[in-house]
């Protein structure tokens, strides 16, 4: 009886030891990880071996439980697997693989299997979520009456249900501009119909507006409604310019004194400077004033007082600078051009009269000869 009791105790002890060894063998892997789309990403697992266990082989299974990559740690040339993954350097008892360029198809759960001897196979699981963010081009400027194009991009169109554009003007609530949903055509809201177009795309979305008006100024938000992550968005702001069309005029305010005015209506306000050729017979610096217009533009008036003889002797120019112009607009007030034009007209008129008189004289002479012949 004592022998049987001792034998039972030995068997229980062996079983307990085997269970302890089994419990010591486990695989550690992160439960969930996130990877940005279009970039490389590395997955890793670590095994805790039992006493006397030897790692013979490592296998990775993809989201469809197909073999992704296998290798034997003791043989460097034993790596085989799919082309878009590669074995990454890792510490002992750890396996790591790198997906060269993460895409939507790579989302899902992966299995890493460590084949141990004599401990058997141990496996772990890690689930990969592929992420993306909405990117927008920088802030834009457009000239009133011309075209403007605003763009956003999202790298996972497979997750997008709808793209929606909203416009937020200064001190106003946002309003819808256009939208595009999967399996439908782009929709343009009534205030923008005939002026706005939206590309039918769930990845690269471009909103085009033509012609642009002042009321289009503000910030535009492109919203990508995705599943299951929810709404992701980015914002780009549009500034609308109204280019100046300067005008100049002058009048005599007193004997020997002329008041010259240069005006420009624009958005934002233009800057007006005067350029007087060679000498400067001005009567003080120019005076500038601004008047806000009801349509959002600003009228800038610059007044320069000069001696009357200055306009006949030298070139006087009004230079208008504006953010929407590559170079300033120059408007000349040089009256020498007017004098030259007057002289040219006078000379032309006199020449024409002389020609007519000559023709008349020749005609008279011709008539006399005919009378004499008769």
Coordinates of C-alpha atoms in Angstrom, one line a residue:
X1 CA 0.0 0.0 0.0
X2 CA 2.8 2.4 0.8
X3 CA 4.4 1.7 -2.6
X4 CA 1.2 2.4 -4.4
X5 CA 0.8 5.7 -2.4
X6 CA 4.3 6.8 -3.2
X7 CA 3.8 6.0 -6.9
X8 CA 0.6 8.1 -7.0
X9 CA 2.4 11.0 -5.4
X10 CA 5.2 10.7 -8.0
X11 CA 2.7 10.7 -10.8
X12 CA 0.9 13.8 -9.4
X13 CA 4.2 15.5 -9.0
X14 CA 5.2 14.8 -12.6
X15 CA 1.8 16.0 -13.9
X16 CA 2.2 19.2 -11.8
X17 CA 5.7 19.8 -13.2
X18 CA 4.4 19.3 -16.8
X19 CA 1.6 21.8 -16.1
X20 CA 4.1 24.3 -14.7
X21 CA 6.3 23.9 -17.8
X22 CA 3.2 24.3 -20.0
X23 CA 2.1 27.5 -18.1
X24 CA 5.6 29.0 -18.6
X25 CA 5.2 28.7 -22.4
X26 CA 3.2 31.7 -23.6
X27 CA 3.2 34.3 -26.4
X28 CA 2.9 38.0 -25.7
X29 CA 1.5 40.3 -28.4
X30 CA -0.3 43.7 -28.3
X31 CA -4.0 43.1 -28.5
X32 CA -4.6 46.0 -30.9
X33 CA -2.3 48.3 -32.9
X34 CA -2.9 51.2 -35.3
X35 CA -0.9 51.8 -38.5
X36 CA -1.0 54.9 -40.8
X37 CA -1.9 54.1 -44.4
X38 CA 0.8 54.1 -47.1
X39 CA 3.7 53.8 -44.6
X40 CA 5.7 50.8 -43.4
X41 CA 4.6 49.2 -40.1
X42 CA 6.1 46.4 -37.9
X43 CA 4.1 43.7 -36.0
X44 CA 5.9 41.7 -33.3
X45 CA 5.3 38.8 -30.9
X46 CA 7.4 37.5 -28.0
X47 CA 7.4 33.9 -26.7
X48 CA 8.3 32.8 -23.2
X49 CA 9.8 29.3 -23.6
X50 CA 9.6 26.6 -21.0
X51 CA 12.6 24.8 -19.6
X52 CA 14.3 22.7 -22.2
X53 CA 12.2 24.1 -25.1
X54 CA 13.9 24.9 -28.4
X55 CA 12.4 27.3 -31.0
X56 CA 12.3 25.4 -34.2
X57 CA 10.1 27.6 -36.5
X58 CA 8.0 30.7 -36.5
X59 CA 4.9 31.2 -38.7
X60 CA 2.8 34.3 -39.3
X61 CA -0.8 34.0 -40.6
X62 CA -2.5 36.9 -42.3
X63 CA -6.1 38.3 -41.8
X64 CA -7.4 35.4 -43.9
X65 CA -5.4 32.8 -41.9
X66 CA -3.2 32.2 -44.9
X67 CA 0.6 31.9 -44.4
X68 CA 2.1 35.3 -44.5
X69 CA 5.7 34.5 -43.6
X70 CA 7.7 31.5 -42.1
X71 CA 11.3 31.0 -41.1
X72 CA 13.6 28.9 -38.9
X73 CA 15.5 31.0 -36.4
X74 CA 18.6 28.8 -36.8
X75 CA 18.7 29.2 -40.6
X76 CA 19.0 32.7 -42.0
X77 CA 18.1 31.7 -45.5
X78 CA 14.9 29.9 -44.5
X79 CA 12.6 33.0 -44.8
X80 CA 9.7 32.6 -47.2
X81 CA 6.5 34.5 -47.5
X82 CA 4.4 37.1 -49.4
X83 CA 6.1 39.8 -51.3
X84 CA 4.7 42.8 -49.4
X85 CA 6.2 41.7 -46.0
X86 CA 9.7 41.1 -44.8
X87 CA 11.3 39.8 -41.6
X88 CA 12.4 42.6 -39.3
X89 CA 15.4 42.5 -36.9
X90 CA 14.3 41.5 -33.4
X91 CA 15.7 40.3 -30.0
X92 CA 15.9 36.7 -29.0
X93 CA 12.6 34.9 -28.6
X94 CA 10.8 37.7 -30.4
X95 CA 9.6 37.7 -34.0
X96 CA 8.8 40.9 -36.0
X97 CA 7.6 41.4 -39.5
X98 CA 7.3 44.6 -41.5
X99 CA 4.5 45.4 -43.9
X100 CA 6.3 47.5 -46.5
X101 CA 3.3 49.7 -47.4
X102 CA 0.2 49.4 -45.3
X103 CA -3.1 49.5 -47.1
X104 CA -6.7 48.9 -46.4
X105 CA -6.4 45.1 -47.3
X106 CA -3.9 44.8 -44.4
X107 CA -6.5 45.6 -41.7
X108 CA -7.5 42.7 -39.5
X109 CA -6.1 40.2 -37.0
X110 CA -2.8 38.4 -37.4
X111 CA -1.5 35.2 -35.8
X112 CA 2.1 34.5 -34.8
X113 CA 2.9 30.8 -34.1
X114 CA 6.0 29.6 -32.3
X115 CA 6.8 25.9 -32.9
X116 CA 8.7 24.7 -29.8
X117 CA 10.3 21.3 -29.1
X118 CA 9.2 19.5 -27.1
X119 CA 6.7 22.1 -25.8
X120 CA 4.6 22.2 -29.0
X121 CA 3.1 25.2 -30.8
X122 CA 2.2 28.4 -29.0
X123 CA 0.4 31.3 -30.7
X124 CA -0.6 34.9 -30.2
X125 CA -2.9 37.3 -31.9
X126 CA -2.6 41.0 -32.7
X127 CA -5.2 43.1 -34.5
X128 CA -4.2 45.9 -36.9
X129 CA -6.4 48.9 -37.6
X130 CA -5.3 51.0 -40.6
X131 CA -5.8 54.7 -40.1
X132 CA -5.6 57.9 -42.2
X133 CA -6.1 61.6 -41.7
X134 CA -7.6 64.2 -43.9
X135 CA -5.1 66.5 -45.6
X136 CA -5.9 69.8 -47.2
X137 CA -3.9 72.1 -49.4
X138 CA -2.8 75.4 -47.9
X139 CA -5.0 78.5 -47.7
X140 CA -6.0 79.9 -51.0
X141 CA -6.5 83.4 -52.6
X142 CA -8.7 84.1 -55.6
X143 CA -9.6 87.1 -57.7
X144 CA -13.3 88.1 -57.8
X145 CA -14.8 86.9 -61.1
X146 CA -12.1 84.2 -61.6
X147 CA -11.9 80.6 -60.4
X148 CA -10.9 79.0 -57.1
X149 CA -10.2 75.3 -56.4
X150 CA -10.0 73.8 -52.9
X151 CA -8.8 70.2 -52.3
X152 CA -8.8 67.6 -49.6
X153 CA -7.5 64.0 -49.5
X154 CA -8.1 60.9 -47.4
X155 CA -6.1 57.7 -47.8
X156 CA -8.8 55.1 -47.1
X157 CA -11.7 55.7 -49.5
X158 CA -12.9 52.1 -48.8
X159 CA -14.1 53.4 -45.4
X160 CA -15.7 56.6 -46.7
X161 CA -19.5 56.8 -47.0
X162 CA -19.8 60.5 -47.9
X163 CA -17.7 63.6 -48.5
X164 CA -19.3 66.9 -47.4
X165 CA -18.1 70.5 -47.9
X166 CA -19.2 73.3 -45.6
X167 CA -18.5 77.0 -45.8
X168 CA -18.1 79.2 -42.7
X169 CA -18.1 83.0 -43.3
X170 CA -16.8 85.5 -40.8
X171 CA -19.3 85.7 -37.8
X172 CA -21.7 83.4 -39.5
X173 CA -22.9 79.8 -39.1
X174 CA -21.6 77.2 -41.4
X175 CA -23.7 76.1 -44.4
X176 CA -23.5 73.2 -46.8
X177 CA -21.9 73.8 -50.2
X178 CA -21.7 70.4 -51.9
X179 CA -21.5 66.7 -51.1
X180 CA -20.7 63.3 -52.8
X181 CA -21.9 60.0 -51.5
X182 CA -21.0 56.5 -52.5
X183 CA -23.0 55.2 -55.5
X184 CA -24.5 58.6 -56.2
X185 CA -23.7 61.8 -58.1
X186 CA -22.3 65.0 -56.6
X187 CA -24.9 67.3 -55.1
X188 CA -24.6 71.1 -55.1
X189 CA -26.6 73.3 -52.7
X190 CA -28.9 75.9 -54.4
X191 CA -26.8 79.0 -53.5
X192 CA -23.9 77.5 -55.4
X193 CA -25.6 75.8 -58.3
X194 CA -24.2 76.8 -61.7
X195 CA -21.1 78.2 -59.9
X196 CA -19.7 75.1 -58.0
X197 CA -18.5 71.7 -59.1
X198 CA -17.3 68.7 -56.9
X199 CA -15.2 65.8 -58.1
X200 CA -17.0 62.4 -57.7
X201 CA -14.3 60.9 -55.5
X202 CA -14.1 59.5 -52.0
X203 CA -10.4 59.9 -51.8
X204 CA -9.3 63.2 -53.5
X205 CA -12.1 65.7 -53.3
X206 CA -11.8 69.0 -55.2
X207 CA -14.4 71.8 -54.9
X208 CA -14.2 74.3 -57.7
X209 CA -16.0 77.7 -57.7
X210 CA -16.3 80.0 -60.8
X211 CA -16.9 82.9 -60.8
X212 CA -15.8 83.7 -57.3
X213 CA -17.7 86.5 -55.5
X214 CA -16.8 88.4 -52.3
X215 CA -19.4 86.4 -50.3
X216 CA -17.4 83.2 -51.0
X217 CA -14.6 84.4 -48.7
X218 CA -14.2 82.3 -45.5
X219 CA -13.2 78.9 -44.4
X220 CA -14.2 75.6 -46.0
X221 CA -14.3 72.3 -44.2
X222 CA -14.2 69.0 -46.0
X223 CA -15.8 66.3 -43.9
X224 CA -15.1 62.6 -44.6
X225 CA -17.9 60.5 -43.0
X226 CA -16.1 57.1 -42.5
X227 CA -17.2 53.8 -41.0
X228 CA -16.5 52.8 -38.3
X229 CA -14.1 55.6 -37.3
X230 CA -16.7 58.4 -37.7
X231 CA -16.2 61.9 -39.2
X232 CA -12.7 63.2 -40.1
X233 CA -12.2 66.7 -41.4
X234 CA -9.8 69.4 -42.5
X235 CA -10.2 73.1 -43.1
X236 CA -8.8 75.4 -45.8
X237 CA -9.6 79.2 -45.9
X238 CA -10.2 81.3 -49.0
X239 CA -9.4 85.0 -49.4
X240 CA -11.1 86.9 -52.2
X241 CA -9.4 89.8 -53.8
X242 CA -11.0 92.6 -55.9
X243 CA -8.3 94.2 -58.1
X244 CA -8.1 98.0 -58.3
X245 CA -8.8 99.9 -61.5
X246 CA -7.2 103.3 -60.6
X247 CA -8.4 106.6 -62.1
X248 CA -6.7 109.9 -62.0
X249 CA -8.1 113.5 -62.3
X250 CA -7.0 117.0 -61.5
X251 CA -8.4 120.5 -61.2
X252 CA -7.2 124.0 -60.5
X253 CA -8.1 125.1 -56.9
X254 CA -6.4 128.5 -57.1
X255 CA -4.2 130.4 -59.5
X256 CA -1.0 128.4 -60.1
X257 CA -2.2 125.4 -57.9
X258 CA -3.5 122.1 -59.1
X259 CA -5.1 119.3 -57.0
X260 CA -4.5 115.8 -58.4
X261 CA -6.6 112.9 -57.2
X262 CA -5.8 109.2 -57.7
X263 CA -8.6 106.7 -56.7
X264 CA -8.8 103.0 -56.5
X265 CA -11.6 100.6 -55.4
X266 CA -10.4 97.2 -54.2
X267 CA -10.4 94.5 -51.6
X268 CA -8.3 94.6 -49.5
X269 CA -7.6 98.4 -49.6
X270 CA -4.9 99.4 -52.2
X271 CA -1.8 101.5 -51.3
X272 CA -1.3 104.6 -53.5
X273 CA 2.0 106.4 -53.9
X274 CA 3.0 109.3 -56.2
X275 CA 6.1 109.4 -58.4
X276 CA 7.2 112.8 -59.6
X277 CA 9.9 112.8 -62.3
X278 CA 13.2 114.7 -61.6
X279 CA 12.1 117.6 -59.5
X280 CA 9.5 117.8 -56.8
X281 CA 7.4 121.0 -56.9
X282 CA 4.7 119.5 -54.7
X283 CA 3.0 121.5 -52.0
X284 CA 3.2 119.1 -49.1
X285 CA 2.8 115.3 -48.8
X286 CA -0.2 113.5 -50.3
X287 CA -3.3 113.1 -48.2
X288 CA -5.0 109.7 -48.2
X289 CA -8.5 108.7 -47.1
X290 CA -10.5 105.5 -47.2
X291 CA -14.2 104.9 -47.6
X292 CA -15.8 101.5 -47.0
X293 CA -18.2 100.5 -49.8
X294 CA -21.4 98.5 -49.2
X295 CA -20.1 95.5 -51.2
X296 CA -17.1 94.8 -49.0
X297 CA -14.6 96.8 -51.1
X298 CA -12.8 100.0 -50.0
X299 CA -12.3 103.2 -51.9
X300 CA -8.9 104.8 -51.4
X301 CA -8.4 108.4 -52.4
X302 CA -5.0 110.0 -52.6
X303 CA -4.7 113.8 -53.1
X304 CA -1.6 115.6 -54.2
X305 CA -1.3 119.4 -54.5
X306 CA 1.3 120.7 -57.0
X307 CA 2.2 123.8 -58.8
X308 CA 0.4 124.1 -62.1
X309 CA 3.6 124.3 -64.2
X310 CA 4.8 120.9 -62.9
X311 CA 2.3 118.9 -65.0
X312 CA 3.6 120.6 -68.2
X313 CA 7.3 120.0 -67.4
X314 CA 7.7 116.6 -65.9
X315 CA 6.0 113.2 -65.6
X316 CA 3.7 112.7 -62.6
X317 CA 2.5 109.1 -62.0
X318 CA 0.1 107.5 -59.6
X319 CA 1.4 104.1 -58.5
X320 CA -1.2 101.6 -57.0
X321 CA 0.1 98.6 -55.0
X322 CA -2.2 95.6 -54.2
X323 CA -1.7 92.1 -52.8
X324 CA -3.3 90.6 -55.8
X325 CA -1.0 92.3 -58.3
X326 CA 2.5 91.1 -59.3
X327 CA 3.6 94.6 -60.0
X328 CA 2.0 98.1 -59.3
X329 CA -0.3 99.8 -61.7
X330 CA 1.1 103.1 -63.0
X331 CA -1.2 105.9 -64.3
X332 CA 0.5 108.9 -65.8
X333 CA -0.8 112.5 -65.4
X334 CA 1.9 114.0 -67.7
X335 CA 0.2 116.8 -69.7
X336 CA 3.1 116.9 -72.1
X337 CA 1.4 113.9 -73.8
X338 CA -1.7 116.0 -74.3
X339 CA 0.3 118.9 -75.7
X340 CA 2.1 116.7 -78.1
X341 CA -1.2 115.2 -79.2
X342 CA -2.7 118.7 -79.7
X343 CA 0.3 119.7 -81.8
X344 CA 0.1 116.5 -83.9
X345 CA -3.6 117.1 -84.5
X346 CA -3.0 120.7 -85.5
X347 CA -0.2 119.8 -87.9
X348 CA -2.3 117.1 -89.4
X349 CA -5.2 119.5 -89.9
X350 CA -3.0 122.1 -91.5
X351 CA -1.5 119.6 -93.8
X352 CA -4.9 118.3 -94.8
X353 CA -6.1 121.9 -95.6
X354 CA -3.0 122.5 -97.7
X355 CA -3.6 119.3 -99.7
X356 CA -7.3 120.3 -100.2
X357 CA -6.2 123.8 -101.3
X358 CA -3.7 122.5 -103.7
X359 CA -6.2 120.1 -105.2
X360 CA -8.7 122.9 -105.6
X361 CA -6.1 125.1 -107.4
X362 CA -5.1 122.4 -109.8
X363 CA -8.7 121.8 -110.6
X364 CA -9.2 125.5 -111.3
X365 CA -6.2 125.5 -113.6
X366 CA -7.5 122.5 -115.4
X367 CA -10.9 124.1 -116.0
X368 CA -9.2 127.3 -117.4
X369 CA -7.2 125.3 -119.9
X370 CA -10.3 123.6 -121.1
X371 CA -12.0 127.0 -121.6
X372 CA -9.0 128.4 -123.4
X373 CA -9.0 125.4 -125.7
X374 CA -12.6 125.9 -126.5

